[in-house]
XYZ file of C-alpha atoms in Angstrom:
612
model
C -31.283 105.766 -34.957
C -28.121 103.643 -34.769
C -27.069 102.851 -38.317
C -24.422 100.403 -37.133
C -27.137 98.171 -35.725
C -28.519 96.307 -38.735
C -30.343 93.065 -39.287
C -29.118 91.183 -42.347
C -31.120 88.495 -44.107
C -28.866 86.554 -46.465
C -30.035 84.756 -49.584
C -27.799 82.671 -51.850
C -27.620 84.001 -55.406
C -25.042 83.892 -58.178
C -21.575 83.788 -56.613
C -22.516 85.578 -53.383
C -25.497 86.669 -51.303
C -28.381 89.072 -51.392
C -28.653 91.378 -48.401
C -31.580 93.206 -46.895
C -30.140 95.560 -44.299
C -32.496 97.466 -42.038
C -31.398 100.266 -39.691
C -32.578 99.755 -36.157
C -35.154 102.525 -36.247
C -36.660 103.403 -32.890
C -40.079 103.717 -34.489
C -42.059 103.290 -31.284
C -42.075 107.033 -30.677
C -42.366 108.100 -34.348
C -45.707 109.342 -35.595
C -46.351 107.269 -38.712
C -48.974 105.594 -40.862
C -50.816 102.463 -39.775
C -51.089 100.445 -42.971
C -53.363 97.465 -43.500
C -52.590 94.209 -45.283
C -52.623 95.914 -48.710
C -54.013 92.918 -50.579
C -54.277 93.125 -54.365
C -55.386 90.459 -56.851
C -54.792 90.774 -60.596
C -54.977 88.588 -63.662
C -51.844 87.993 -65.639
C -51.558 87.504 -69.391
C -52.068 83.743 -69.022
C -55.403 84.208 -67.286
C -54.123 83.114 -63.887
C -54.601 85.336 -60.856
C -51.737 86.538 -58.687
C -52.406 87.723 -55.141
C -49.903 89.942 -53.370
C -49.964 91.477 -49.882
C -47.921 93.408 -47.349
C -45.706 92.080 -44.632
C -45.644 94.784 -41.958
C -42.548 95.923 -40.128
C -43.674 94.630 -36.722
C -44.270 91.118 -38.082
C -41.812 88.229 -38.163
C -40.549 87.074 -41.572
C -42.022 83.659 -40.724
C -45.559 84.993 -40.161
C -48.026 82.424 -41.512
C -50.615 83.420 -44.120
C -53.512 81.654 -45.816
C -55.138 82.699 -49.107
C -58.877 82.263 -49.698
C -61.038 82.627 -52.784
C -64.731 83.159 -52.028
C -64.155 81.689 -48.583
C -62.316 78.542 -49.749
C -58.667 78.179 -48.743
C -56.345 77.763 -51.745
C -53.050 76.812 -50.084
C -52.592 73.385 -48.530
C -49.987 74.466 -45.963
C -49.598 77.837 -44.192
C -47.383 80.206 -46.177
C -44.471 80.882 -43.801
C -41.614 81.419 -46.228
C -41.056 82.798 -49.695
C -42.623 86.034 -50.863
C -46.006 87.374 -49.825
C -47.185 86.398 -53.291
C -49.482 83.565 -54.368
C -50.740 82.367 -57.762
C -54.240 80.963 -58.206
C -53.577 78.448 -60.967
C -57.263 77.709 -61.587
C -59.211 80.949 -61.095
C -62.929 81.346 -61.593
C -64.263 82.915 -64.766
C -66.526 85.312 -62.865
C -66.089 87.753 -60.008
C -64.050 86.541 -57.034
C -63.125 87.812 -53.602
C -59.565 86.978 -52.543
C -58.755 87.172 -48.855
C -55.423 86.889 -47.049
C -55.571 85.891 -43.396
C -52.645 85.958 -41.010
C -50.693 88.097 -38.609
C -52.839 90.612 -36.779
C -54.571 92.025 -39.881
C -56.558 90.296 -42.584
C -57.219 91.844 -45.982
C -59.262 91.242 -49.123
C -59.558 92.306 -52.771
C -62.577 91.928 -55.029
C -61.533 90.953 -58.529
C -64.081 91.570 -61.251
C -64.375 89.229 -64.197
C -63.845 92.246 -66.448
C -60.682 93.454 -64.668
C -57.758 94.068 -67.049
C -54.608 91.972 -66.902
C -51.576 93.348 -65.085
C -52.901 96.651 -63.813
C -55.547 98.306 -61.657
C -57.626 100.903 -63.450
C -58.468 104.191 -61.725
C -60.949 106.141 -63.894
C -60.181 109.861 -63.935
C -62.564 112.783 -64.116
C -60.649 114.686 -66.779
C -61.256 118.461 -66.513
C -62.479 120.461 -69.457
C -59.893 122.638 -71.151
C -60.048 126.405 -71.344
C -58.774 129.588 -72.948
C -56.160 132.040 -71.690
C -56.672 135.842 -71.786
C -54.829 135.996 -75.101
C -57.253 133.529 -76.680
C -55.094 130.401 -76.661
C -56.834 127.073 -76.038
C -55.486 124.462 -73.619
C -56.397 120.979 -72.425
C -55.432 118.966 -69.343
C -53.206 115.946 -68.775
C -52.773 113.973 -65.572
C -49.334 114.771 -64.191
C -47.607 114.075 -60.872
C -49.309 111.958 -58.224
C -48.876 111.290 -54.533
C -50.435 109.029 -51.903
C -51.986 109.288 -48.464
C -54.486 107.447 -46.297
C -57.234 110.059 -46.029
C -59.779 108.079 -43.992
C -57.617 106.018 -41.649
C -58.480 102.591 -43.064
C -54.857 101.674 -43.811
C -55.251 101.980 -47.588
C -53.707 104.703 -49.705
C -55.711 107.130 -51.795
C -54.112 108.798 -54.838
C -53.682 112.556 -55.262
C -53.359 113.682 -58.884
C -52.130 117.038 -60.180
C -53.734 118.144 -63.450
C -51.340 120.029 -65.682
C -52.637 122.315 -68.449
C -51.025 121.717 -71.822
C -49.721 125.299 -71.780
C -47.763 124.861 -68.542
C -44.471 126.719 -68.660
C -40.970 126.352 -67.359
C -40.043 129.430 -65.338
C -37.691 130.565 -68.065
C -40.615 131.066 -70.487
C -43.219 133.813 -70.448
C -46.909 133.261 -71.232
C -50.232 132.506 -69.613
C -51.055 129.065 -68.274
C -54.281 127.363 -67.309
C -55.142 126.713 -63.663
C -53.522 123.841 -61.768
C -55.987 121.345 -60.266
C -55.479 118.631 -57.639
C -57.853 115.655 -57.299
C -58.084 112.851 -54.774
C -59.193 109.351 -55.887
C -59.761 106.058 -54.163
C -58.105 102.981 -55.580
C -61.337 101.344 -56.762
C -62.813 97.902 -56.333
C -66.134 96.745 -57.883
C -68.172 97.898 -54.881
C -66.452 101.283 -54.609
C -68.130 103.752 -56.968
C -67.040 107.018 -55.390
C -63.701 107.204 -57.149
C -63.059 110.961 -56.994
C -63.411 112.473 -53.544
C -62.800 116.134 -54.391
C -61.012 118.669 -56.603
C -58.973 121.709 -55.547
C -58.500 124.533 -58.071
C -55.341 126.493 -57.248
C -56.616 129.400 -59.318
C -55.169 131.788 -61.869
C -52.596 133.232 -59.453
C -50.661 129.961 -59.242
C -48.737 129.403 -62.455
C -48.528 125.924 -63.994
C -45.185 124.214 -64.437
C -42.784 121.755 -62.837
C -41.301 124.318 -60.457
C -44.397 126.019 -59.038
C -46.586 123.419 -57.317
C -44.996 120.906 -54.960
C -47.814 119.240 -53.027
C -47.021 117.354 -49.825
C -49.415 114.609 -48.720
C -48.810 113.155 -45.259
C -50.448 112.605 -41.893
C -48.900 115.678 -40.312
C -50.959 115.784 -37.102
C -50.964 112.089 -36.217
C -54.726 111.534 -36.335
C -54.336 108.600 -38.739
C -55.564 110.570 -41.760
C -53.449 112.378 -44.331
C -53.517 116.107 -45.024
C -52.351 118.081 -48.057
C -49.956 121.045 -47.767
C -49.447 123.226 -50.828
C -48.715 126.808 -51.874
C -51.914 128.765 -52.648
C -52.930 132.293 -53.672
C -55.906 134.609 -54.074
C -58.665 132.687 -55.829
C -57.700 129.155 -54.782
C -60.856 127.071 -54.258
C -60.827 124.145 -51.880
C -62.526 120.793 -52.358
C -65.776 122.146 -50.916
C -65.899 125.272 -53.106
C -64.577 127.704 -50.499
C -62.292 130.479 -51.768
C -58.948 131.435 -50.252
C -58.147 135.149 -50.323
C -59.760 137.490 -52.857
C -61.476 135.617 -55.686
C -61.570 138.719 -57.898
C -57.848 139.452 -57.908
C -55.788 138.724 -61.002
C -52.110 139.243 -60.197
C -50.762 137.996 -63.524
C -48.657 140.317 -65.663
C -50.450 141.321 -68.857
C -47.616 143.249 -70.524
C -46.402 141.751 -73.809
C -42.859 141.044 -72.658
C -40.950 138.338 -70.847
C -43.179 138.897 -67.805
C -46.413 137.989 -69.588
C -48.474 135.571 -67.537
C -46.066 135.559 -64.606
C -47.324 136.239 -61.074
C -44.913 138.802 -59.619
C -47.177 140.585 -57.171
C -49.911 139.823 -54.678
C -50.059 137.692 -51.519
C -48.674 134.167 -51.360
C -50.037 131.560 -48.977
C -49.368 128.121 -47.581
C -52.524 126.099 -46.927
C -53.374 122.834 -45.195
C -56.318 120.848 -46.596
C -58.213 117.952 -45.070
C -57.366 114.844 -47.075
C -60.806 113.268 -46.950
C -62.811 116.321 -48.076
C -60.314 118.754 -49.616
C -61.598 121.385 -47.173
C -59.063 124.082 -46.298
C -58.126 123.866 -42.631
C -55.772 126.827 -42.317
C -53.950 129.315 -44.515
C -50.947 131.420 -43.573
C -48.435 133.598 -45.399
C -45.879 131.678 -47.432
C -42.295 131.896 -46.159
C -40.439 133.484 -47.752
C -42.389 136.050 -49.719
C -40.933 136.949 -53.099
C -39.929 140.389 -51.795
C -37.444 142.061 -54.109
C -37.561 139.892 -57.232
C -34.041 140.923 -58.152
C -32.642 139.381 -54.972
C -33.261 135.914 -56.416
C -31.048 136.354 -59.482
C -33.103 138.069 -62.216
C -35.767 140.755 -62.620
C -38.471 138.869 -64.533
C -39.508 136.142 -62.082
C -37.628 133.121 -63.360
C -35.471 132.380 -60.337
C -37.710 133.777 -57.615
C -40.364 131.167 -58.392
C -38.207 128.058 -58.055
C -39.914 126.052 -55.333
C -39.128 122.740 -53.639
C -40.863 120.867 -50.824
C -40.629 117.753 -48.686
C -41.562 116.100 -45.408
C -39.090 115.567 -42.551
C -39.042 114.239 -38.980
C -37.012 117.163 -37.679
C -37.568 116.299 -34.014
C -37.409 112.555 -34.615
C -41.072 112.150 -33.671
C -43.396 114.353 -35.725
C -43.422 114.990 -39.484
C -42.986 118.592 -40.600
C -43.740 120.142 -43.959
C -40.641 121.650 -45.593
C -41.289 124.374 -48.159
C -38.461 126.072 -50.000
C -37.729 128.863 -52.437
C -34.683 129.465 -54.605
C -31.523 127.542 -55.375
C -29.565 129.435 -58.020
C -28.719 132.306 -55.651
C -30.669 133.083 -52.491
C -32.083 129.955 -50.815
C -34.761 129.779 -48.117
C -36.019 126.617 -46.424
C -38.992 126.921 -44.059
C -40.163 124.081 -41.784
C -43.820 123.968 -40.752
C -45.716 121.957 -38.135
C -49.433 121.120 -38.219
C -50.976 119.833 -34.966
C -54.542 119.561 -36.235
C -55.456 123.045 -35.097
C -52.632 125.392 -35.959
C -49.931 125.753 -38.603
C -46.720 127.028 -36.973
C -43.238 127.857 -38.205
C -40.557 125.593 -36.704
C -37.561 127.383 -38.201
C -36.374 129.250 -41.318
C -32.997 128.795 -43.024
C -32.146 131.834 -45.184
C -28.888 132.521 -47.022
C -29.430 136.299 -46.833
C -30.636 136.543 -43.246
C -29.432 139.571 -41.296
C -26.525 137.731 -39.642
C -25.208 136.526 -43.035
C -24.267 133.268 -41.272
C -25.326 131.097 -44.192
C -24.357 133.426 -47.037
C -21.893 130.864 -48.383
C -24.688 128.320 -48.738
C -26.408 130.324 -51.485
C -26.651 128.868 -54.989
C -26.227 125.225 -53.993
C -29.748 123.841 -54.546
C -30.909 121.260 -57.072
C -34.274 120.864 -58.805
C -34.996 118.309 -56.075
C -33.911 117.285 -52.594
C -33.352 114.257 -50.366
C -34.498 113.927 -46.758
C -33.190 111.319 -44.305
C -31.392 110.995 -40.996
C -27.882 111.152 -42.415
C -25.926 111.652 -39.182
C -27.612 109.034 -36.984
C -29.042 111.429 -34.388
C -32.606 110.172 -34.863
C -33.736 113.321 -36.694
C -33.901 114.064 -40.404
C -31.596 116.334 -42.348
C -32.323 118.022 -45.687
C -29.826 117.422 -48.479
C -30.446 120.434 -50.694
C -28.263 119.822 -53.720
C -24.651 120.494 -52.838
C -25.350 121.465 -49.258
C -27.145 119.971 -46.268
C -29.251 121.597 -43.542
C -29.401 119.991 -40.115
C -32.647 119.120 -38.341
C -32.369 122.317 -36.253
C -32.332 124.584 -39.312
C -28.583 125.232 -39.275
C -26.184 124.493 -42.097
C -24.533 121.075 -41.737
C -22.095 121.216 -44.666
C -21.580 122.777 -48.088
C -19.428 121.319 -50.876
C -19.702 124.476 -52.973
C -20.324 122.476 -56.157
C -23.491 124.429 -56.938
C -26.718 123.599 -58.755
C -27.685 120.281 -60.352
C -30.620 118.365 -61.817
C -30.501 114.968 -60.069
C -29.470 113.556 -56.695
C -29.516 110.096 -55.109
C -29.386 108.627 -51.615
C -26.972 105.677 -51.484
C -26.887 103.335 -48.437
C -23.742 101.298 -47.923
C -23.981 97.502 -47.526
C -20.971 97.526 -45.197
C -21.463 100.127 -42.483
C -25.092 101.228 -42.906
C -23.997 104.814 -43.603
C -25.695 107.003 -46.180
C -23.945 108.636 -49.115
C -24.951 111.109 -51.832
C -24.442 110.786 -55.601
C -24.995 114.263 -57.076
C -24.511 115.774 -60.546
C -23.812 119.420 -61.366
C -24.605 121.955 -64.061
C -21.625 124.291 -63.841
C -19.515 122.547 -66.536
C -16.765 122.083 -64.000
C -17.597 119.813 -61.054
C -19.312 117.007 -62.964
C -20.582 114.451 -60.467
C -19.528 113.650 -56.887
C -19.968 110.820 -54.385
C -19.844 112.030 -50.798
C -20.580 111.178 -47.195
C -24.152 112.355 -46.589
C -23.368 113.328 -42.977
C -20.215 115.368 -43.488
C -20.010 116.299 -47.164
C -16.596 114.642 -47.423
C -16.104 113.769 -51.090
C -14.970 110.182 -51.603
C -14.545 110.569 -55.341
C -15.490 113.007 -58.083
C -15.595 112.983 -61.877
C -15.142 116.602 -63.047
C -16.654 117.400 -66.424
C -16.611 120.336 -68.875
C -20.274 119.623 -69.691
C -23.598 120.173 -67.923
C -24.111 116.768 -66.283
C -27.888 116.653 -66.394
C -28.496 113.148 -65.061
C -26.986 110.609 -62.719
C -28.300 107.334 -61.329
C -27.489 105.024 -58.402
C -28.834 101.491 -57.916
C -27.634 97.950 -57.355
C -28.046 96.499 -60.845
C -24.987 94.203 -61.112
C -24.657 91.087 -58.881
C -20.960 90.756 -59.683
C -20.188 94.018 -57.863
C -20.996 94.410 -54.144
C -23.041 97.497 -53.348
C -24.615 100.122 -55.558
C -23.491 100.996 -59.061
C -23.171 104.661 -60.039
C -23.345 106.218 -63.494
C -24.087 109.573 -65.108
C -24.012 111.531 -68.336
C -20.528 112.784 -67.415
C -18.992 109.683 -69.018
C -20.135 106.255 -70.273
C -18.695 104.176 -67.425
C -20.392 102.454 -64.483
C -18.616 102.899 -61.141
C -18.756 101.260 -57.731
C -18.974 103.279 -54.519
C -15.164 103.315 -54.295
C -14.951 105.207 -57.575
C -13.594 102.225 -59.494
C -14.827 101.494 -63.019
C -16.986 98.362 -62.887
C -18.073 98.401 -66.516
C -16.951 100.290 -69.574
C -19.426 101.949 -71.891
C -22.809 100.202 -71.916
C -23.618 98.413 -75.145
C -26.626 99.970 -76.864
C -29.284 102.014 -75.104
C -28.478 103.288 -71.617
C -31.024 104.573 -69.121
C -30.386 107.216 -66.448
C -33.777 107.987 -64.953
C -35.771 106.026 -62.349
C -35.002 102.855 -60.431
C -37.665 100.268 -59.582
C -37.792 96.895 -57.802
C -39.917 94.932 -60.256
C -38.929 91.414 -61.278
C -38.616 89.617 -57.927
C -34.903 89.624 -57.104
C -33.255 92.348 -55.048
C -31.396 93.904 -57.938
C -33.116 97.091 -59.036
C -34.507 97.560 -62.517
C -34.697 100.857 -64.436
C -37.867 102.763 -65.338
C -37.840 105.081 -68.335
C -40.143 106.103 -71.218
C -43.056 103.770 -70.343
C -40.722 100.791 -70.006
C -38.919 98.694 -67.410
C -35.345 97.668 -68.228
C -33.036 95.182 -66.534
C -29.287 95.460 -66.654
C -27.718 92.449 -68.342
C -24.303 92.196 -66.670
C -23.222 89.401 -69.027
C -23.812 91.495 -72.155
C -23.334 94.881 -70.463
C -26.646 96.134 -71.826
C -30.129 97.136 -70.684
C -32.836 94.677 -71.735
C -36.512 95.636 -71.885
C -38.800 93.645 -69.555
C -42.114 95.387 -70.203
C -43.653 98.199 -72.206
C -46.720 99.877 -70.698
C -48.642 100.181 -73.938
C -51.296 102.860 -74.308
C -49.676 104.978 -71.589
C -47.589 108.110 -71.522
C -45.043 109.273 -68.965
C -44.829 112.955 -68.020
C -42.637 116.024 -68.277
C -41.170 115.633 -71.750
C -37.586 114.385 -71.837
C -37.703 113.848 -68.055
C -40.086 110.943 -68.785
C -41.447 110.400 -65.272
C -44.386 108.210 -64.328
C -47.122 109.918 -62.361
C -45.701 107.964 -59.426
C -43.613 104.893 -58.738
C -43.759 103.467 -55.221
C -44.648 100.449 -53.111
C -48.364 101.297 -52.926
C -49.850 97.888 -52.151
C -49.017 94.209 -52.203
C -45.527 92.965 -51.369
C -42.313 94.990 -51.267
C -42.070 95.473 -55.038
C -42.882 98.877 -56.493
C -45.907 99.752 -58.591
C -45.898 102.079 -61.599
C -48.678 104.675 -61.731
C -49.063 106.162 -65.193
C -51.718 107.972 -67.192
C -53.161 106.631 -70.398
C -52.513 108.581 -73.586
C -55.863 110.380 -73.266
C -55.566 111.002 -69.485
C -58.951 109.410 -68.877
C -57.475 106.717 -66.680
C -54.635 106.071 -64.274
C -53.155 102.615 -64.423
C -51.425 101.050 -61.447
C -49.142 98.356 -62.860
C -48.310 95.590 -60.368
C -45.420 93.207 -60.966
C -46.633 89.754 -62.110
C -43.323 88.087 -61.212
C -43.230 85.679 -58.264
C -40.586 86.428 -55.629
C -38.921 84.300 -52.973
C -37.899 87.317 -50.929
C -40.058 88.248 -47.959
C -39.617 91.634 -46.328
C -41.600 94.508 -44.877
C -43.471 97.003 -47.027
C -41.010 99.629 -48.274
C -43.315 102.456 -47.177
C -42.444 101.565 -43.579
C -38.835 102.534 -44.257
C -38.998 106.208 -43.271
C -36.504 107.641 -45.821
C -38.314 105.723 -48.565
C -41.716 107.036 -47.453
C -40.390 110.584 -47.353
C -38.914 110.280 -50.839
C -42.292 109.065 -52.122
C -43.901 112.157 -50.579
C -41.353 114.407 -52.303
C -41.321 112.526 -55.615
C -43.450 115.245 -57.246
C -40.929 117.955 -56.343
C -39.234 119.765 -59.238
C -37.511 117.280 -61.512
C -38.945 114.041 -60.127
C -36.543 111.546 -58.587
C -37.159 107.872 -57.778
C -37.911 106.847 -54.193
C -34.904 105.388 -52.386
C -34.544 103.409 -49.180
C -32.550 104.432 -46.131
C -31.062 100.941 -45.851
C -29.265 98.757 -48.355
C -31.190 96.233 -50.452
C -29.214 94.342 -53.020
C -26.224 92.153 -53.758
C -23.150 91.764 -51.535
């Protein structure tokens, strides 16, 4: 792709303009999803109904749409400008079918009279709890989620990982319950088959944030999504079939720091059919754990640090990327699925026999970013402080080591991509660098473990993204200049979200959406998702945040306190901005796929959206 070729749509706002910059992707030859209109209709708190739908990437911004309720057109003139968002000021008290007609795809949503205000409810089939071999009881909570179109109808289904309440960080010993993965349809009144299947990963896959990264994508180009995930002896697919030996129990039972860990036995990578959960193929996981000590300790903490993602490594077909290790030895394995066979594309290993990439060891984060950073039309893998090219060779290495958060930052000026990355070594702090070369544009060293950093355009008085971190209280621009001094009151350094209708990004944290108030230099709460709970303790992540349906704004997928329901919150704010569905921006779609990896990170676009 040519990042210098961008289309800019300018909107007057404040003292300047809003910009939507889109790289000139050559998507004609890329294997990708075929989404439908994505219509959704919801009631707001005032009892009115708001209807929102997708504009697709191949459609003109002036595409005309009409909105119908029970077959009667509601708009007097075709909707050719403004957002793909319409408010029914006088809705019916009973059930209603809302239809959007226009472009080359129509779409509809059936709104029940009993539908809640502001969100779509997805009832969950909560698993029963259990007991570990040492007699400890556990329950289940809905954890990370992902999306994929499993039946080719252009609508996303939701994949949900069930986490036992005794899940463990790798640094802690102890048994855990089994990890389960479900697939659900986003329901409407006529759709009663909410849960399609359940996969039980079995007792030989430990539960915790670092063990199970599940990639959902249409890998073979048949229009239907598959699931790729690490499996083991005793994994049961969505049809009840067992992978490997169902009788094997490879967990350590000694009463020491190895208790409950899985340090022996075969490890697999499996592909499952998205519609049925049926296992399609299983192969040996690359790399095997081998000598546990080669990963940095002898009790299984560092050898079981896994990451995963999806990448267009040849510029045409999506590959699954499955990784192991980041504190010392690092291995990244790329896999292709053609519908019949799972094959290894390449393996990057910092202790391979040639020792070519030895210096790249110990650079990984608890997450990764995948995008075409050098403009060659193929994706690269930014793995913490280093980057691996699409051919499996090292692209660059800053040597700054391990960190907990990383962000992809597109420039509003030249279309280039940059990286904002924080570090744990109590030395290198946080750095802003060229994503293609690793050249550091500025750095804030710090004597502390900088556990969080964030990048988003939140301030209309500063062109481009703003950058901040726990290294210091200031907000910077992409030149490294201080834009704002310490934020007044509560600060948030977690997830970004496009929510309220303008192109500035809001912040998502602890069941709330915040907007930066540049006049008061503070974060103001816009909404609190009451009755819900975000995941992963202090990380406070939603199950998923992404542009799932409707217009370009992002939805928040969160579990209720009792995990009996997922709620998909849809922004009730009107918007005047009209642009293509974010999922059709390839870097954004890939970051949604990898959102469940390690310490979850927000999805980020490959092109600039914001104030200039």
